Coordinates of C-alpha atoms in Angstrom, one line a residue:
X23 CA -0.8 6.7 -61.4
X24 CA -0.9 3.4 -63.2
X25 CA -4.2 1.6 -63.2
X26 CA -4.1 -2.2 -62.9
X27 CA -6.8 -4.1 -64.8
X28 CA -7.8 -7.5 -63.7
X29 CA -8.1 -9.6 -67.0
X30 CA -9.1 -12.8 -65.2
X31 CA -12.3 -14.4 -66.3
X32 CA -14.7 -14.5 -63.4
X33 CA -16.8 -17.4 -64.7
X34 CA -14.5 -19.5 -66.9
X35 CA -17.0 -22.4 -66.9
X36 CA -19.6 -20.2 -68.6
X37 CA -17.5 -18.9 -71.4
X38 CA -18.5 -21.6 -73.9
X39 CA -22.2 -20.6 -73.6
X40 CA -23.9 -18.4 -76.1
X41 CA -24.5 -14.8 -75.1
X42 CA -27.9 -13.9 -73.6
X43 CA -28.5 -10.2 -74.2
X44 CA -29.3 -8.4 -70.9
X45 CA -32.8 -6.8 -71.1
X46 CA -33.5 -3.3 -70.0
X47 CA -35.0 -3.4 -66.5
X48 CA -38.5 -2.0 -66.0
X49 CA -38.9 1.1 -63.9
X50 CA -40.1 -0.8 -60.8
X51 CA -36.7 -2.5 -60.3
X52 CA -34.2 0.2 -61.0
X53 CA -32.1 1.4 -58.1
X54 CA -29.8 4.4 -57.6
X55 CA -26.1 4.1 -57.3
X56 CA -25.0 4.0 -53.6
X57 CA -23.5 7.3 -52.3
X58 CA -24.5 7.5 -48.6
X59 CA -21.5 8.1 -46.3
X60 CA -22.5 5.1 -44.1
X61 CA -22.5 2.9 -47.2
X62 CA -18.8 3.9 -47.6
X63 CA -18.1 3.3 -43.9
X64 CA -19.6 -0.2 -44.1
X65 CA -17.6 -1.0 -47.3
X66 CA -14.4 0.2 -45.6
X67 CA -15.1 -1.9 -42.5
X68 CA -15.5 -5.0 -44.7
X69 CA -12.2 -4.3 -46.4
X70 CA -10.4 -3.6 -43.1
X71 CA -11.7 -6.9 -41.7
X72 CA -10.8 -8.9 -44.7
X73 CA -14.4 -10.1 -45.1
X74 CA -16.4 -11.1 -48.2
X75 CA -20.0 -10.1 -48.6
X76 CA -22.6 -11.7 -50.8
X77 CA -23.9 -8.2 -51.4
X78 CA -20.9 -7.5 -53.6
X79 CA -20.1 -11.0 -54.9
X80 CA -23.7 -11.7 -56.0
X81 CA -24.2 -8.1 -57.3
X82 CA -27.2 -7.5 -55.1
X83 CA -29.3 -4.5 -56.3
X84 CA -30.1 -3.6 -52.7
X85 CA -26.5 -3.0 -51.6
X86 CA -26.9 0.8 -51.4
X87 CA -29.9 0.7 -49.2
X88 CA -28.7 -2.1 -46.9
X89 CA -25.1 -0.9 -46.4
X90 CA -26.4 2.6 -45.7
X91 CA -28.1 1.0 -42.7
X92 CA -25.0 -1.0 -41.8
X93 CA -26.7 -4.2 -42.9
X94 CA -24.2 -6.4 -44.7
X95 CA -24.6 -10.1 -45.4
X96 CA -21.2 -11.7 -44.7
X97 CA -20.1 -14.6 -46.9
X98 CA -17.8 -17.0 -45.2
X99 CA -15.4 -19.7 -46.4
X100 CA -14.0 -17.5 -49.2
X101 CA -15.3 -15.9 -52.4
X102 CA -14.9 -18.9 -54.7
X103 CA -17.7 -21.5 -55.1
X104 CA -17.4 -25.1 -56.1
X105 CA -20.7 -24.9 -58.0
X106 CA -21.6 -23.2 -61.3
X107 CA -25.2 -22.2 -61.0
X108 CA -26.6 -20.5 -64.1
X109 CA -28.1 -17.6 -62.2
X110 CA -25.3 -16.8 -59.7
X111 CA -22.5 -14.2 -60.0
X112 CA -20.2 -15.7 -57.4
X113 CA -17.0 -16.9 -59.0
X114 CA -16.5 -20.6 -59.6
X115 CA -13.2 -22.5 -59.1
X116 CA -11.0 -24.2 -56.6
X117 CA -11.4 -22.5 -53.2
X118 CA -8.6 -21.7 -50.8
X119 CA -8.3 -23.4 -47.4
X120 CA -10.5 -22.1 -44.7
X121 CA -9.2 -19.2 -42.6
X122 CA -9.1 -20.2 -39.0
X123 CA -9.5 -16.7 -37.8
X124 CA -12.5 -15.9 -39.9
X125 CA -15.1 -16.6 -37.1
X126 CA -13.4 -14.0 -34.9
X127 CA -13.2 -11.5 -37.7
X128 CA -16.9 -11.9 -38.5
X129 CA -17.8 -11.5 -34.8
X130 CA -15.7 -8.4 -34.5
X131 CA -17.3 -6.8 -37.6
X132 CA -20.8 -7.6 -36.2
X133 CA -19.9 -5.9 -32.9
X134 CA -18.4 -2.8 -34.7
X135 CA -21.5 -2.5 -36.9
X136 CA -23.7 -2.8 -33.8
X137 CA -26.0 -5.3 -35.5
X138 CA -29.1 -6.5 -33.8
X139 CA -29.6 -9.2 -36.4
X140 CA -26.9 -10.6 -38.8
X141 CA -27.1 -12.9 -41.8
X142 CA -24.2 -15.2 -42.5
X143 CA -24.1 -17.1 -45.8
X144 CA -21.3 -19.0 -47.7
X145 CA -20.2 -20.3 -51.0
X146 CA -20.7 -24.0 -51.6
X147 CA -17.7 -26.0 -50.4
X148 CA -18.1 -29.4 -51.9
X149 CA -14.3 -29.9 -51.3
X150 CA -14.7 -30.1 -47.5
X151 CA -15.7 -33.3 -45.8
X152 CA -18.6 -31.6 -43.9
X153 CA -19.3 -28.9 -46.6
X154 CA -18.2 -26.3 -44.1
X155 CA -20.8 -27.1 -41.4
X156 CA -18.3 -26.9 -38.5
X157 CA -17.1 -23.5 -39.8
X158 CA -20.7 -22.2 -39.7
X159 CA -21.0 -23.5 -36.2
X160 CA -17.7 -21.7 -35.2
X161 CA -18.9 -18.4 -36.7
X162 CA -22.2 -18.7 -34.8
X163 CA -20.3 -19.4 -31.5
X164 CA -18.0 -16.5 -32.0
X165 CA -20.9 -14.1 -32.6
X166 CA -22.7 -15.4 -29.6
X167 CA -19.6 -14.7 -27.5
X168 CA -18.9 -11.2 -28.9
X169 CA -22.5 -9.9 -29.0
X170 CA -24.9 -12.2 -27.1
X171 CA -28.0 -10.2 -27.9
X172 CA -27.5 -10.3 -31.7
X173 CA -29.9 -12.7 -33.4
X174 CA -28.2 -14.9 -36.1
X175 CA -29.6 -16.0 -39.4
X176 CA -27.7 -18.4 -41.6
X177 CA -28.1 -19.0 -45.3
X178 CA -26.5 -22.4 -46.0
X179 CA -25.5 -24.5 -48.9
X180 CA -27.4 -27.8 -49.5
X181 CA -24.7 -29.9 -47.9
X182 CA -25.2 -32.5 -50.7
X183 CA -23.6 -35.8 -49.8
X184 CA -22.3 -34.4 -46.4
X185 CA -23.9 -36.7 -43.8
X186 CA -24.1 -35.1 -40.4
X187 CA -23.6 -31.6 -41.6
X188 CA -27.1 -30.3 -40.9
X189 CA -26.9 -31.7 -37.4
X190 CA -23.7 -29.8 -36.7
X191 CA -25.2 -26.5 -37.8
X192 CA -28.5 -27.0 -36.0
X193 CA -26.7 -27.9 -32.8
X194 CA -25.1 -24.4 -32.9
X195 CA -28.7 -23.0 -32.6
X196 CA -28.9 -20.2 -35.1
X197 CA -32.2 -18.2 -34.8
X198 CA -33.0 -18.7 -38.4
X199 CA -31.9 -21.5 -40.7
X200 CA -32.3 -20.4 -44.3
X201 CA -31.7 -22.4 -47.4
X202 CA -33.0 -21.3 -50.8
X203 CA -34.7 -23.7 -53.2
X204 CA -34.1 -20.9 -55.8
X205 CA -36.4 -22.3 -58.5
X206 CA -38.9 -25.0 -59.4
X207 CA -37.8 -28.6 -59.8
X208 CA -38.2 -28.6 -63.6
X209 CA -35.6 -25.9 -64.0
X210 CA -32.9 -27.4 -61.7
X211 CA -31.0 -29.2 -64.6
X212 CA -30.4 -25.9 -66.3
X213 CA -30.5 -23.3 -63.5
X214 CA -29.1 -25.2 -60.5
X215 CA -27.3 -28.2 -62.1
X216 CA -25.1 -29.1 -59.2
X217 CA -28.0 -29.3 -56.7
X218 CA -30.9 -31.6 -56.2
X219 CA -34.4 -30.2 -55.4
X220 CA -35.3 -32.9 -52.9
X221 CA -32.0 -32.6 -51.1
X222 CA -32.7 -28.9 -50.5
X223 CA -36.2 -29.7 -49.3
X224 CA -35.0 -32.5 -47.0
X225 CA -32.4 -30.1 -45.5
X226 CA -35.0 -27.7 -44.4
X227 CA -37.2 -30.5 -43.1
X228 CA -34.2 -31.9 -41.1
X229 CA -33.4 -28.5 -39.6
X230 CA -36.9 -28.1 -38.3
X231 CA -37.1 -31.6 -36.9
X232 CA -33.8 -31.3 -35.2
X233 CA -34.8 -28.1 -33.4
X234 CA -38.4 -26.9 -33.8
X235 CA -37.6 -23.6 -32.1
X236 CA -35.4 -22.6 -35.0
X237 CA -37.2 -20.6 -37.7
X238 CA -36.7 -22.0 -41.1
X239 CA -36.7 -20.0 -44.3
X240 CA -36.4 -20.4 -48.0
X241 CA -36.4 -18.3 -51.2
X242 CA -37.4 -18.5 -54.8
X243 CA -36.5 -16.5 -57.9
X244 CA -39.1 -15.8 -60.5
X245 CA -38.8 -14.8 -64.1
X246 CA -36.8 -17.9 -65.2
X247 CA -39.7 -19.6 -67.1
X248 CA -41.5 -21.2 -64.1
X249 CA -45.3 -21.4 -64.1
X250 CA -47.8 -20.3 -61.5
X251 CA -48.8 -23.9 -60.7
X252 CA -45.2 -24.9 -60.3
X253 CA -44.6 -22.1 -57.8
X254 CA -47.7 -23.2 -55.9
X255 CA -46.4 -26.8 -55.8
X256 CA -43.0 -25.6 -54.3
X257 CA -45.0 -23.6 -51.7
X258 CA -46.9 -26.7 -50.8
X259 CA -43.6 -28.7 -50.5
X260 CA -42.1 -26.1 -48.2
X261 CA -45.2 -26.1 -46.0
X262 CA -45.0 -29.9 -45.7
X263 CA -41.5 -29.3 -44.4
X264 CA -42.9 -26.7 -42.0
X265 CA -40.9 -23.9 -43.4
X266 CA -41.9 -20.6 -41.7
X267 CA -40.7 -17.9 -44.0
X268 CA -40.8 -17.6 -47.8
X269 CA -39.1 -14.9 -49.9
X270 CA -39.8 -14.4 -53.6
X271 CA -37.9 -12.0 -55.8
X272 CA -37.2 -11.2 -59.4
X273 CA -34.3 -13.0 -61.1
X274 CA -31.8 -10.4 -62.5
X275 CA -29.2 -11.6 -65.1
X276 CA -25.7 -10.7 -63.9
X277 CA -23.9 -11.1 -67.3
X278 CA -24.5 -12.2 -70.9
X279 CA -23.2 -15.6 -70.0
X280 CA -25.8 -16.2 -67.3
X281 CA -29.3 -17.6 -67.7
X282 CA -31.6 -15.2 -69.6
X283 CA -34.5 -13.4 -67.9
X284 CA -37.7 -15.0 -69.3
X285 CA -39.8 -12.1 -68.2
X286 CA -40.1 -9.4 -65.6
X287 CA -42.8 -10.2 -63.1
X288 CA -45.0 -7.2 -62.2
X289 CA -45.6 -5.9 -58.7
X290 CA -49.2 -6.9 -58.9
X291 CA -48.2 -10.5 -59.7
X292 CA -45.8 -10.4 -56.7
X293 CA -48.7 -9.3 -54.5
X294 CA -50.8 -12.3 -55.8
X295 CA -47.9 -14.7 -55.1
X296 CA -47.6 -13.3 -51.5
X297 CA -51.4 -13.7 -51.0
X298 CA -51.1 -17.3 -52.3
X299 CA -48.2 -18.1 -49.9
X300 CA -50.0 -16.6 -46.9
X301 CA -53.1 -18.7 -47.7
X302 CA -50.9 -21.8 -47.5
X303 CA -49.9 -21.0 -44.0
X304 CA -46.4 -19.4 -44.0
X305 CA -45.8 -17.3 -40.9
X306 CA -44.0 -14.7 -43.0
X307 CA -43.9 -13.9 -46.7
X308 CA -41.8 -11.3 -48.5
X309 CA -42.6 -11.1 -52.3
X310 CA -41.5 -8.1 -54.3
X311 CA -39.3 -7.5 -57.3
X312 CA -36.3 -6.5 -55.2
X313 CA -36.8 -9.1 -52.4
X314 CA -33.7 -11.0 -51.6
X315 CA -33.0 -13.6 -48.8
X316 CA -31.5 -11.1 -46.5
X317 CA -33.3 -7.9 -47.5
X318 CA -34.8 -6.3 -44.4
X319 CA -33.9 -9.4 -42.5
X320 CA -33.7 -7.6 -39.2
X321 CA -37.2 -6.1 -39.3
X322 CA -38.5 -9.3 -40.8
X323 CA -37.1 -11.4 -37.9
X324 CA -38.9 -9.2 -35.4
X325 CA -42.1 -9.7 -37.4
X326 CA -41.5 -13.4 -37.7
X327 CA -41.1 -13.8 -33.9
X328 CA -44.3 -11.8 -33.3
X329 CA -46.2 -13.9 -35.8
X330 CA -45.2 -17.1 -34.1
X331 CA -46.2 -15.7 -30.7
X332 CA -49.6 -14.6 -32.1
X333 CA -50.2 -18.1 -33.6
X334 CA -49.3 -19.9 -30.5
X335 CA -51.6 -17.6 -28.4
X336 CA -54.5 -18.1 -30.8

């Protein structure tokens, strides 16, 4: 059998950068290679359905655990992003046209997996007039039609310079509207150069104002050189925008061409950050080295809903 090797460069825009050696991970963030039979079933279903997952494209360390529970975060609008963030493993380039049948394929996969809660994310599509907002809405509508009891969490791009986009998505009424700030404002020029901190913050604020019943959520990576006081300021900014749920996880460097890990934050420090966030009034906080936006999203959504009910009853 002849083995075909793909010699294409995944991140051509990063090839001019100096190499950043990848540091050995501490014991608390090492994970086992996935071998569970349900993991293989989930992988095969994604292949059969022609769907892309951020779990694979972003090289998530939790893929073995999540897929073994049939929890896959589907990435719509293709696998090629128009941005070139220094932390992200998703390929950058010129995306293909949107697939008109993708909403139905996503909904079918959600039904076959029997998901109670699903997370839908996407690449950035700066090439589209609405940034892909209408496509998000179509996916939400298709899932609602196929599995009405499934709760839907979306993790959107920032829709930079796409007026009306957030209104389109909010009108589709996802249960959770997530958009990650990713890092502190000072690091945006090097870590998230195509984005603008206050645009991301404004997006979350708009989503909550458009429909206060939608839970809003955001996430941060740590270990990129941020300070504790900068993290505290971002938490305050998110609370002013009435964001309900904050996730904080360790940045892990995908390749030598990506931003270097400044340091590995200890589990005790994550516990301190979680306590700080709770004190600032978030309904839910998940802060561990392996926390990612969609990690344990189904259980977290149930807890989030219970936390709101308890707060309203107080």
